[in-house]
């Protein structure tokens, strides 16, 4: 949803930078790795220290590498299975670090156990959402349905977390995380149901 609607805007925005990086010899894989490293540092260094606003700004500066590396790959007209694998794997690391960083802070100095638990639930369900699709595709099914895509998860968490660092009541973050967890759970169910229907539609071995 959000990622599809915003794709054209961000492609136009980052195309000049992508072209320049390729010109100086930077590869899409390098951008993927650097971007993930930046997100992990922001999430696991700034957030556990309670620096929610500055951590969010730091993460945001690197999160768009996920758009940039794709633009660079298309410019090179390269469809690499390795690049796709690397990007997907590092996305999981970045997402895990984001929710883990929030959980660490709210389990400790932030002293808000419900938020910490909600962040951990989002972490687990977010991984299951991604795993369900990957496993389905490895078996020859499709599972690209669901209401909680990665872009929505990241935007909602980053925006609310950043403003929480500026004084937004923490209950807003709690509600956001709970809603995100529910949306992720619904997405998992949608993908399971979708694959189940596809499996039932397959001809039986005896046919």
Short mmCIF file of the C-alpha atoms (twelve columns), coordinates in Angstrom:
data_MODEL
# 
_entry.id   MODEL 
# 
loop_
_atom_site.group_PDB 
_atom_site.id 
_atom_site.type_symbol 
_atom_site.label_atom_id 
_atom_site.label_alt_id 
_atom_site.label_comp_id 
_atom_site.label_asym_id 
_atom_site.label_seq_id 
_atom_site.Cartn_x 
_atom_site.Cartn_y 
_atom_site.Cartn_z 
_atom_site.pdbx_PDB_model_num 
ATOM 1   C CA . UNK A 1   0.000  0.000   0.000   1 
ATOM 2   C CA . UNK A 2   2.173  2.826   1.285   1 
ATOM 3   C CA . UNK A 3   5.314  1.436   -0.350  1 
ATOM 4   C CA . UNK A 4   3.550  1.097   -3.728  1 
ATOM 5   C CA . UNK A 5   2.065  4.599   -3.609  1 
ATOM 6   C CA . UNK A 6   5.342  6.220   -2.528  1 
ATOM 7   C CA . UNK A 7   7.613  4.281   -4.881  1 
ATOM 8   C CA . UNK A 8   7.393  6.799   -7.725  1 
ATOM 9   C CA . UNK A 9   8.126  9.773   -5.478  1 
ATOM 10  C CA . UNK A 10  11.163 8.237   -3.791  1 
ATOM 11  C CA . UNK A 11  12.501 6.864   -7.064  1 
ATOM 12  C CA . UNK A 12  12.525 10.364  -8.528  1 
ATOM 13  C CA . UNK A 13  14.036 11.767  -5.330  1 
ATOM 14  C CA . UNK A 14  16.909 9.309   -5.038  1 
ATOM 15  C CA . UNK A 15  17.711 8.679   -8.698  1 
ATOM 16  C CA . UNK A 16  20.383 11.441  -8.918  1 
ATOM 17  C CA . UNK A 17  22.126 10.076  -5.809  1 
ATOM 18  C CA . UNK A 18  21.917 6.525   -7.127  1 
ATOM 19  C CA . UNK A 19  23.428 7.582   -10.437 1 
ATOM 20  C CA . UNK A 20  26.283 9.400   -8.653  1 
ATOM 21  C CA . UNK A 21  27.063 6.438   -6.378  1 
ATOM 22  C CA . UNK A 22  27.269 4.096   -9.342  1 
ATOM 23  C CA . UNK A 23  29.517 6.584   -11.124 1 
ATOM 24  C CA . UNK A 24  32.044 6.546   -8.274  1 
ATOM 25  C CA . UNK A 25  31.993 2.766   -8.086  1 
ATOM 26  C CA . UNK A 26  29.673 2.086   -5.133  1 
ATOM 27  C CA . UNK A 27  27.680 -1.133  -5.561  1 
ATOM 28  C CA . UNK A 28  24.048 -1.726  -4.567  1 
ATOM 29  C CA . UNK A 29  25.225 -4.426  -2.134  1 
ATOM 30  C CA . UNK A 30  27.484 -1.914  -0.379  1 
ATOM 31  C CA . UNK A 31  24.562 0.475   0.032   1 
ATOM 32  C CA . UNK A 32  22.434 -2.347  1.446   1 
ATOM 33  C CA . UNK A 33  25.078 -3.284  4.016   1 
ATOM 34  C CA . UNK A 34  25.863 0.299   5.055   1 
ATOM 35  C CA . UNK A 35  22.186 1.153   5.365   1 
ATOM 36  C CA . UNK A 36  21.487 -1.847  7.560   1 
ATOM 37  C CA . UNK A 37  24.509 -1.090  9.746   1 
ATOM 38  C CA . UNK A 38  23.238 2.461   10.258  1 
ATOM 39  C CA . UNK A 39  19.775 1.291   11.265  1 
ATOM 40  C CA . UNK A 40  21.220 -1.250  13.696  1 
ATOM 41  C CA . UNK A 41  23.493 1.346   15.313  1 
ATOM 42  C CA . UNK A 42  20.637 3.825   15.659  1 
ATOM 43  C CA . UNK A 43  18.298 1.220   17.126  1 
ATOM 44  C CA . UNK A 44  20.706 -0.563  19.450  1 
ATOM 45  C CA . UNK A 45  22.761 2.420   20.592  1 
ATOM 46  C CA . UNK A 46  20.456 5.454   20.649  1 
ATOM 47  C CA . UNK A 47  17.202 3.765   21.661  1 
ATOM 48  C CA . UNK A 48  18.570 1.836   24.683  1 
ATOM 49  C CA . UNK A 49  19.969 5.154   25.937  1 
ATOM 50  C CA . UNK A 50  16.527 6.742   25.742  1 
ATOM 51  C CA . UNK A 51  17.457 8.958   22.792  1 
ATOM 52  C CA . UNK A 52  14.256 8.222   20.895  1 
ATOM 53  C CA . UNK A 53  14.180 11.406  18.830  1 
ATOM 54  C CA . UNK A 54  17.842 11.435  17.809  1 
ATOM 55  C CA . UNK A 55  17.809 7.696   17.298  1 
ATOM 56  C CA . UNK A 56  14.858 8.015   14.943  1 
ATOM 57  C CA . UNK A 57  16.578 10.762  12.960  1 
ATOM 58  C CA . UNK A 58  19.728 8.643   12.720  1 
ATOM 59  C CA . UNK A 59  17.759 5.581   11.594  1 
ATOM 60  C CA . UNK A 60  15.760 7.599   9.065   1 
ATOM 61  C CA . UNK A 61  18.993 8.780   7.461   1 
ATOM 62  C CA . UNK A 62  19.856 5.163   6.674   1 
ATOM 63  C CA . UNK A 63  16.468 3.519   6.216   1 
ATOM 64  C CA . UNK A 64  16.094 4.842   2.687   1 
ATOM 65  C CA . UNK A 65  19.048 2.731   1.586   1 
ATOM 66  C CA . UNK A 66  16.394 0.066   0.988   1 
ATOM 67  C CA . UNK A 67  15.003 2.272   -1.792  1 
ATOM 68  C CA . UNK A 68  18.387 3.473   -3.025  1 
ATOM 69  C CA . UNK A 69  19.932 0.048   -3.579  1 
ATOM 70  C CA . UNK A 70  16.906 -1.031  -5.610  1 
ATOM 71  C CA . UNK A 71  17.178 2.021   -7.851  1 
ATOM 72  C CA . UNK A 72  20.890 1.342   -8.364  1 
ATOM 73  C CA . UNK A 73  20.247 -2.292  -9.274  1 
ATOM 74  C CA . UNK A 74  17.629 -1.288  -11.834 1 
ATOM 75  C CA . UNK A 75  20.008 1.272   -13.328 1 
ATOM 76  C CA . UNK A 76  22.567 -1.480  -13.793 1 
ATOM 77  C CA . UNK A 77  19.808 -3.675  -15.251 1 
ATOM 78  C CA . UNK A 78  20.905 -6.417  -12.877 1 
ATOM 79  C CA . UNK A 79  18.399 -8.894  -11.408 1 
ATOM 80  C CA . UNK A 80  20.573 -10.734 -8.934  1 
ATOM 81  C CA . UNK A 81  19.186 -13.514 -6.770  1 
ATOM 82  C CA . UNK A 82  22.107 -12.888 -4.439  1 
ATOM 83  C CA . UNK A 83  21.198 -9.204  -4.147  1 
ATOM 84  C CA . UNK A 84  17.576 -10.097 -3.437  1 
ATOM 85  C CA . UNK A 85  18.632 -12.595 -0.760  1 
ATOM 86  C CA . UNK A 86  21.025 -10.118 0.859   1 
ATOM 87  C CA . UNK A 87  18.453 -7.344  0.882   1 
ATOM 88  C CA . UNK A 88  15.729 -9.504  2.405   1 
ATOM 89  C CA . UNK A 89  18.039 -10.961 5.047   1 
ATOM 90  C CA . UNK A 90  19.396 -7.602  6.140   1 
ATOM 91  C CA . UNK A 91  15.866 -6.164  6.232   1 
ATOM 92  C CA . UNK A 92  15.041 -8.749  8.896   1 
ATOM 93  C CA . UNK A 93  18.113 -7.726  10.904  1 
ATOM 94  C CA . UNK A 94  17.180 -4.047  10.699  1 
ATOM 95  C CA . UNK A 95  13.572 -4.674  11.710  1 
ATOM 96  C CA . UNK A 96  14.633 -6.882  14.611  1 
ATOM 97  C CA . UNK A 97  17.110 -4.285  15.857  1 
ATOM 98  C CA . UNK A 98  14.454 -1.559  15.747  1 
ATOM 99  C CA . UNK A 99  11.967 -3.356  17.973  1 
ATOM 100 C CA . UNK A 100 14.683 -4.842  20.171  1 
ATOM 101 C CA . UNK A 101 16.113 -1.389  20.844  1 
ATOM 102 C CA . UNK A 102 12.709 -0.105  21.911  1 
ATOM 103 C CA . UNK A 103 12.180 -3.135  24.145  1 
ATOM 104 C CA . UNK A 104 15.545 -2.700  25.854  1 
ATOM 105 C CA . UNK A 105 14.828 0.941   26.690  1 
ATOM 106 C CA . UNK A 106 11.323 0.404   27.996  1 
ATOM 107 C CA . UNK A 107 12.354 -2.674  29.994  1 
ATOM 108 C CA . UNK A 108 15.092 -0.567  31.653  1 
ATOM 109 C CA . UNK A 109 15.333 3.218   31.859  1 
ATOM 110 C CA . UNK A 110 12.034 3.837   30.132  1 
ATOM 111 C CA . UNK A 111 10.295 1.775   32.816  1 
ATOM 112 C CA . UNK A 112 7.231  0.910   30.747  1 
ATOM 113 C CA . UNK A 113 6.849  -2.855  30.634  1 
ATOM 114 C CA . UNK A 114 3.670  -2.906  28.477  1 
ATOM 115 C CA . UNK A 115 5.452  -0.983  25.706  1 
ATOM 116 C CA . UNK A 116 8.476  -3.252  25.955  1 
ATOM 117 C CA . UNK A 117 6.310  -6.362  25.706  1 
ATOM 118 C CA . UNK A 118 4.366  -4.906  22.780  1 
ATOM 119 C CA . UNK A 119 7.649  -4.168  20.997  1 
ATOM 120 C CA . UNK A 120 8.785  -7.769  21.485  1 
ATOM 121 C CA . UNK A 121 5.466  -9.095  20.186  1 
ATOM 122 C CA . UNK A 122 5.840  -6.867  17.103  1 
ATOM 123 C CA . UNK A 123 9.364  -8.191  16.620  1 
ATOM 124 C CA . UNK A 124 8.225  -11.824 16.683  1 
ATOM 125 C CA . UNK A 125 5.137  -11.327 14.527  1 
ATOM 126 C CA . UNK A 126 7.053  -9.210  12.036  1 
ATOM 127 C CA . UNK A 127 9.498  -12.067 11.545  1 
ATOM 128 C CA . UNK A 128 6.642  -14.541 11.117  1 
ATOM 129 C CA . UNK A 129 5.017  -12.290 8.503   1 
ATOM 130 C CA . UNK A 130 8.221  -12.362 6.461   1 
ATOM 131 C CA . UNK A 131 8.867  -16.049 7.052   1 
ATOM 132 C CA . UNK A 132 5.366  -17.047 5.959   1 
ATOM 133 C CA . UNK A 133 5.841  -15.378 2.596   1 
ATOM 134 C CA . UNK A 134 9.370  -16.726 2.101   1 
ATOM 135 C CA . UNK A 135 8.372  -20.278 3.004   1 
ATOM 136 C CA . UNK A 136 5.296  -20.136 0.788   1 
ATOM 137 C CA . UNK A 137 7.329  -18.960 -2.183  1 
ATOM 138 C CA . UNK A 138 9.961  -21.661 -1.582  1 
ATOM 139 C CA . UNK A 139 7.147  -24.223 -1.935  1 
ATOM 140 C CA . UNK A 140 5.802  -22.690 -5.120  1 
ATOM 141 C CA . UNK A 141 2.920  -20.738 -3.581  1 
ATOM 142 C CA . UNK A 142 2.357  -16.995 -3.331  1 
ATOM 143 C CA . UNK A 143 1.690  -15.170 -0.074  1 
ATOM 144 C CA . UNK A 144 2.020  -11.498 -0.852  1 
ATOM 145 C CA . UNK A 145 -1.261 -10.606 0.841   1 
ATOM 146 C CA . UNK A 146 -1.767 -8.802  4.130   1 
ATOM 147 C CA . UNK A 147 -2.482 -5.463  5.737   1 
ATOM 148 C CA . UNK A 148 0.852  -5.006  7.534   1 
ATOM 149 C CA . UNK A 149 3.560  -4.563  4.936   1 
ATOM 150 C CA . UNK A 150 7.079  -3.564  5.941   1 
ATOM 151 C CA . UNK A 151 6.752  0.067   4.899   1 
ATOM 152 C CA . UNK A 152 3.684  0.603   7.072   1 
ATOM 153 C CA . UNK A 153 5.390  -1.037  10.045  1 
ATOM 154 C CA . UNK A 154 8.498  1.097   9.761   1 
ATOM 155 C CA . UNK A 155 6.776  4.418   9.133   1 
ATOM 156 C CA . UNK A 156 4.297  4.034   11.977  1 
ATOM 157 C CA . UNK A 157 6.896  2.940   14.522  1 
ATOM 158 C CA . UNK A 158 9.530  5.494   13.557  1 
ATOM 159 C CA . UNK A 159 7.160  8.473   13.462  1 
ATOM 160 C CA . UNK A 160 5.523  7.732   16.795  1 
ATOM 161 C CA . UNK A 161 8.795  6.756   18.479  1 
ATOM 162 C CA . UNK A 162 10.456 9.965   17.343  1 
ATOM 163 C CA . UNK A 163 7.660  12.153  18.653  1 
ATOM 164 C CA . UNK A 164 7.573  10.170  21.897  1 
ATOM 165 C CA . UNK A 165 11.150 11.318  22.342  1 
ATOM 166 C CA . UNK A 166 9.918  14.891  21.995  1 
ATOM 167 C CA . UNK A 167 7.227  14.511  24.658  1 
ATOM 168 C CA . UNK A 168 4.332  12.731  22.988  1 
ATOM 169 C CA . UNK A 169 2.558  10.662  25.687  1 
ATOM 170 C CA . UNK A 170 4.006  7.151   25.700  1 
ATOM 171 C CA . UNK A 171 0.506  5.682   25.601  1 
ATOM 172 C CA . UNK A 172 0.371  6.697   21.922  1 
ATOM 173 C CA . UNK A 173 3.396  4.516   21.251  1 
ATOM 174 C CA . UNK A 174 1.790  1.668   23.182  1 
ATOM 175 C CA . UNK A 175 -1.408 1.913   21.148  1 
ATOM 176 C CA . UNK A 176 0.602  2.071   17.917  1 
ATOM 177 C CA . UNK A 177 2.564  -1.050  18.808  1 
ATOM 178 C CA . UNK A 178 -0.553 -2.951  19.872  1 
ATOM 179 C CA . UNK A 179 -2.330 -2.051  16.630  1 
ATOM 180 C CA . UNK A 180 0.759  -2.999  14.665  1 
ATOM 181 C CA . UNK A 181 0.933  -6.357  16.458  1 
ATOM 182 C CA . UNK A 182 -2.722 -7.001  15.675  1 
ATOM 183 C CA . UNK A 183 -2.209 -6.039  12.028  1 
ATOM 184 C CA . UNK A 184 0.804  -8.340  11.817  1 
ATOM 185 C CA . UNK A 185 -1.191 -11.190 13.334  1 
ATOM 186 C CA . UNK A 186 -3.987 -10.644 10.829  1 
ATOM 187 C CA . UNK A 187 -1.410 -10.630 8.028   1 
ATOM 188 C CA . UNK A 188 -0.015 -13.969 9.188   1 
ATOM 189 C CA . UNK A 189 -3.527 -15.436 9.214   1 
ATOM 190 C CA . UNK A 190 -4.242 -14.007 5.756   1 
ATOM 191 C CA . UNK A 191 -1.094 -15.587 4.359   1 
ATOM 192 C CA . UNK A 192 -1.784 -18.952 5.969   1 
ATOM 193 C CA . UNK A 193 -5.329 -18.939 4.578   1 
ATOM 194 C CA . UNK A 194 -4.099 -17.894 1.136   1 
ATOM 195 C CA . UNK A 195 -1.551 -20.709 0.976   1 
ATOM 196 C CA . UNK A 196 -4.087 -23.200 2.324   1 
ATOM 197 C CA . UNK A 197 -6.481 -22.314 -0.490  1 
ATOM 198 C CA . UNK A 198 -3.748 -22.675 -3.084  1 
ATOM 199 C CA . UNK A 199 -2.748 -26.049 -1.648  1 
ATOM 200 C CA . UNK A 200 -6.349 -27.279 -1.719  1 
ATOM 201 C CA . UNK A 201 -6.682 -26.178 -5.344  1 
ATOM 202 C CA . UNK A 202 -3.744 -28.297 -6.421  1 
ATOM 203 C CA . UNK A 203 -4.563 -31.603 -8.101  1 
ATOM 204 C CA . UNK A 204 -4.110 -34.618 -5.871  1 
ATOM 205 C CA . UNK A 205 -1.302 -37.099 -6.695  1 
ATOM 206 C CA . UNK A 206 -3.905 -39.605 -7.847  1 
ATOM 207 C CA . UNK A 207 -5.371 -37.235 -10.461 1 
# 
